[in-house]
Amino acid sequence: MNLILFGPPAAGKGTQAKRLVESRGMIQLSTGDILRAAIASGSDLGCKVEGIMARGDLVTDEIVIGLIAERLPEVEKTGGAIFDGFPRTVAQARALDDMLRSRGGQIDLVIRLKVDDEALKARVAGRFAESGRADDNPKAFEQRLVAYNRDTAPLLPYYEAQNKLVNVDGMAAMDAVTEAIEGALGKFGR
Ligand code: AMP
């Protein structure tokens, strides 16, 4: 099955994705992780996206769609993936649907971790210093929230119209969030 973990920055998508990797043997596809690895390796792609990411802006649809396209054969072999931080725009969502459909697959479920902006800001405020991420500072975080609300939140009606959206309270304790996600996945039996 293919699952999207959806939500604003710092909602806990990465943490929950890693738990699903452990409990269900699914693979996690995080465009943020792939891009940070490109920066760390000093590749052309890394140089291209470094400034954009540090500001908290979105990199182009073309780049991230290409990164995901490269990984789809691997996704098929493992029987599906957890998409974490992708798609982030309607164009990315359409491209993902098209790519999966052309390979006989689909997105089965979109789990939205619901956390409001003020709670997110409070959650990250104390953690900037220790994060080690160039975009974990008040200014870039604010911009990441702007990008989420402007470009990514419009995906909610997109997936709602496909009857794929499940809302989970992302403000609950981490274990309770995991339990709610496992409950939503239950019917897929993996
Ligand atoms: P994340 O680790 O998911 O919070 O992503 C960190 C940063 O990587 C984002 O703020 C964007 O600059 C970039 N990024 C990651 N995924 C995408 C995406 N699907 N579309 C555009 N930019 C992305």
Short mmCIF file of C-alpha atoms and ligand atoms in Angstrom, two decimals:
data_model
loop_
_atom_site.label_atom_id
_atom_site.label_comp_id
_atom_site.label_asym_id
_atom_site.label_seq_id
_atom_site.Cartn_x
_atom_site.Cartn_y
_atom_site.Cartn_z
CA MET A 1 0.00 0.00 0.00
CA ASN A 2 1.05 3.59 -0.56
CA LEU A 3 0.52 6.04 2.25
CA ILE A 4 1.05 9.78 2.47
CA LEU A 5 1.87 11.29 5.85
CA PHE A 6 0.58 14.79 5.53
CA GLY A 7 0.87 17.83 7.77
CA PRO A 8 2.69 21.07 8.51
CA PRO A 9 6.40 21.26 9.36
CA ALA A 10 7.23 19.77 12.76
CA ALA A 11 3.88 17.94 12.95
CA GLY A 12 5.73 14.68 13.59
CA LYS A 13 5.56 13.14 10.09
CA GLY A 14 9.18 11.95 10.12
CA THR A 15 8.90 10.42 13.60
CA GLN A 16 5.70 8.57 12.74
CA ALA A 17 7.06 7.43 9.38
CA LYS A 18 10.09 5.89 11.11
CA ARG A 19 7.82 4.03 13.51
CA LEU A 20 5.87 2.57 10.56
CA VAL A 21 9.13 1.55 8.91
CA GLU A 22 9.94 -0.42 12.06
CA SER A 23 6.50 -1.88 12.76
CA ARG A 24 5.43 -2.70 9.21
CA GLY A 25 8.63 -2.91 7.20
CA MET A 26 7.43 -0.16 4.88
CA ILE A 27 9.91 2.15 3.20
CA GLN A 28 9.93 5.88 3.88
CA LEU A 29 10.39 8.33 1.04
CA SER A 30 11.17 11.76 2.46
CA THR A 31 12.01 14.37 -0.15
CA GLY A 32 13.43 16.56 2.65
CA ASP A 33 15.85 13.76 3.67
CA ILE A 34 16.82 13.12 0.03
CA LEU A 35 17.49 16.83 -0.52
CA ARG A 36 19.49 17.17 2.72
CA ALA A 37 21.60 14.18 1.63
CA ALA A 38 22.21 15.93 -1.71
CA ILE A 39 23.40 19.04 0.13
CA ALA A 40 25.66 16.99 2.40
CA SER A 41 27.21 15.26 -0.61
CA GLY A 42 27.98 18.58 -2.30
CA SER A 43 26.23 17.52 -5.53
CA ASP A 44 24.99 19.98 -8.16
CA LEU A 45 21.47 19.36 -6.97
CA GLY A 46 22.53 20.07 -3.39
CA CYS A 47 24.12 23.39 -4.38
CA LYS A 48 21.00 24.33 -6.29
CA VAL A 49 18.58 23.74 -3.41
CA GLU A 50 20.65 24.72 -0.39
CA GLY A 51 19.69 28.41 -0.27
CA ILE A 52 16.04 27.74 -1.08
CA MET A 53 15.73 25.21 1.74
CA ALA A 54 17.59 27.37 4.24
CA ARG A 55 15.02 30.13 3.63
CA GLY A 56 12.12 27.75 4.14
CA ASP A 57 10.86 28.02 0.56
CA LEU A 58 9.79 25.08 -1.59
CA VAL A 59 12.14 23.72 -4.23
CA THR A 60 10.63 23.33 -7.69
CA ASP A 61 8.03 20.70 -8.50
CA GLU A 62 10.26 19.44 -11.30
CA ILE A 63 13.11 18.60 -8.92
CA VAL A 64 11.08 16.74 -6.31
CA ILE A 65 8.90 14.92 -8.85
CA GLY A 66 12.11 13.71 -10.54
CA LEU A 67 13.51 12.49 -7.20
CA ILE A 68 10.36 10.51 -6.47
CA ALA A 69 10.15 9.11 -10.02
CA GLU A 70 13.63 7.64 -9.58
CA ARG A 71 12.52 5.75 -6.48
CA LEU A 72 9.25 4.26 -7.72
CA PRO A 73 10.75 0.98 -9.01
CA GLU A 74 12.08 0.34 -5.50
CA VAL A 75 8.66 1.18 -4.02
CA GLU A 76 7.03 -1.45 -6.21
CA LYS A 77 9.46 -4.12 -5.13
CA THR A 78 8.67 -3.51 -1.46
CA GLY A 79 4.93 -3.31 -2.03
CA GLY A 80 4.49 0.37 -1.28
CA ALA A 81 5.87 3.36 0.57
CA ILE A 82 5.24 6.06 3.10
CA PHE A 83 5.53 9.42 1.37
CA ASP A 84 6.74 11.95 3.93
CA GLY A 85 6.89 15.61 2.88
CA PHE A 86 5.76 14.80 -0.66
CA PRO A 87 3.55 15.87 -2.36
CA ARG A 88 3.53 19.48 -1.22
CA THR A 89 1.69 21.13 -4.13
CA VAL A 90 -1.32 20.18 -6.22
CA ALA A 91 1.00 19.78 -9.25
CA GLN A 92 3.11 17.28 -7.27
CA ALA A 93 -0.01 15.37 -6.17
CA ARG A 94 -1.27 15.12 -9.74
CA ALA A 95 2.16 13.99 -10.96
CA LEU A 96 2.32 11.35 -8.21
CA ASP A 97 -1.15 10.04 -9.09
CA ASP A 98 -0.18 9.87 -12.77
CA MET A 99 3.14 8.14 -12.10
CA LEU A 100 1.56 5.55 -9.82
CA ARG A 101 -1.39 4.97 -12.14
CA SER A 102 0.88 4.40 -15.13
CA ARG A 103 2.57 1.65 -13.11
CA GLY A 104 -0.70 0.10 -11.96
CA GLY A 105 -0.57 1.59 -8.47
CA GLN A 106 -2.27 4.31 -6.46
CA ILE A 107 -2.23 6.26 -3.21
CA ASP A 108 -4.34 4.25 -0.78
CA LEU A 109 -4.49 6.56 2.20
CA VAL A 110 -3.52 10.09 3.26
CA ILE A 111 -3.06 10.55 6.97
CA ARG A 112 -3.15 14.15 8.03
CA LEU A 113 -1.52 15.06 11.31
CA LYS A 114 -3.55 18.02 12.45
CA VAL A 115 -1.63 20.56 14.54
CA ASP A 116 -2.42 24.27 14.64
CA ASP A 117 0.16 26.93 13.85
CA GLU A 118 0.48 28.28 17.39
CA ALA A 119 1.03 24.81 18.85
CA LEU A 120 3.67 24.14 16.20
CA LYS A 121 5.53 27.33 17.00
CA ALA A 122 5.46 26.52 20.70
CA ARG A 123 6.63 22.97 19.97
CA VAL A 124 9.68 24.01 17.96
CA ALA A 125 10.63 27.19 19.83
CA GLY A 126 12.89 25.46 22.33
CA ARG A 127 14.47 23.08 19.83
CA PHE A 128 16.06 25.32 17.23
CA ALA A 129 19.49 25.37 18.83
CA GLU A 130 19.88 21.58 18.99
CA SER A 131 18.25 20.67 15.66
CA GLY A 132 21.26 21.06 13.37
CA ARG A 133 18.94 21.89 10.44
CA ALA A 134 19.63 25.11 8.54
CA ASP A 135 15.89 25.77 8.28
CA ASP A 136 15.17 25.30 11.99
CA ASN A 137 15.25 28.94 13.04
CA PRO A 138 12.35 31.32 13.70
CA LYS A 139 12.49 33.10 10.32
CA ALA A 140 12.79 29.99 8.13
CA PHE A 141 10.23 28.13 10.23
CA GLU A 142 7.74 30.95 9.74
CA GLN A 143 8.37 30.73 5.98
CA ARG A 144 7.90 26.94 6.02
CA LEU A 145 4.51 27.51 7.67
CA VAL A 146 3.62 30.14 5.05
CA ALA A 147 4.54 27.66 2.29
CA TYR A 148 2.48 24.93 3.95
CA ASN A 149 -0.62 27.07 4.35
CA ARG A 150 -0.33 28.58 0.86
CA ASP A 151 0.84 25.66 -1.30
CA THR A 152 0.29 22.42 0.61
CA ALA A 153 -2.97 22.85 2.54
CA PRO A 154 -4.90 23.02 -0.80
CA LEU A 155 -4.10 19.31 -1.15
CA LEU A 156 -6.57 18.53 1.64
CA PRO A 157 -9.67 19.02 -0.54
CA TYR A 158 -7.84 17.22 -3.38
CA TYR A 159 -7.50 14.03 -1.31
CA GLU A 160 -10.82 14.51 0.46
CA ALA A 161 -12.53 14.44 -2.94
CA GLN A 162 -10.85 11.06 -3.54
CA ASN A 163 -12.11 9.79 -0.14
CA LYS A 164 -8.56 9.07 0.97
CA LEU A 165 -8.12 11.55 3.79
CA VAL A 166 -8.02 10.50 7.44
CA ASN A 167 -7.50 13.17 10.10
CA VAL A 168 -5.42 12.34 13.15
CA ASP A 169 -4.94 14.63 16.15
CA GLY A 170 -1.26 15.49 15.86
CA MET A 171 -1.33 17.34 19.18
CA ALA A 172 -1.88 14.11 21.09
CA ALA A 173 1.04 12.28 22.73
CA MET A 174 3.41 10.59 20.26
CA ASP A 175 2.26 7.06 21.16
CA ALA A 176 -1.40 8.02 20.84
CA VAL A 177 -0.70 9.43 17.37
CA THR A 178 1.02 6.15 16.39
CA GLU A 179 -1.97 4.20 17.67
CA ALA A 180 -4.41 6.33 15.68
CA ILE A 181 -2.32 5.84 12.53
CA GLU A 182 -2.14 2.07 13.08
CA GLY A 183 -5.93 2.07 13.54
CA ALA A 184 -6.41 3.85 10.21
CA LEU A 185 -4.06 1.39 8.52
CA GLY A 186 -5.71 -1.64 10.08
CA LYS A 187 -8.03 -2.34 7.21
CA PHE A 188 -5.08 -2.62 4.84
CA GLY A 189 -3.86 -5.59 6.84
CA ARG A 190 -0.15 -5.00 6.65
P1 AMP B 1 11.06 18.58 5.21
O1 AMP B 1 12.23 17.81 5.72
O2 AMP B 1 9.99 17.71 4.62
O3 AMP B 1 10.51 19.54 6.24
O4 AMP B 1 11.59 19.47 3.99
C1 AMP B 1 12.61 20.43 4.20
C2 AMP B 1 12.66 21.37 3.01
O5 AMP B 1 12.96 20.64 1.82
C3 AMP B 1 11.37 22.12 2.69
O6 AMP B 1 11.20 23.29 3.47
C4 AMP B 1 11.60 22.46 1.22
O7 AMP B 1 12.52 23.50 1.06
C5 AMP B 1 12.26 21.18 0.70
N1 AMP B 1 11.27 20.18 0.28
C6 AMP B 1 11.08 18.94 0.81
N2 AMP B 1 10.11 18.29 0.18
C7 AMP B 1 9.63 19.13 -0.77
C8 AMP B 1 8.59 19.05 -1.72
N3 AMP B 1 7.81 17.95 -1.84
N4 AMP B 1 8.38 20.12 -2.54
C9 AMP B 1 9.14 21.22 -2.45
N5 AMP B 1 10.13 21.38 -1.55
C10 AMP B 1 10.38 20.34 -0.70
#
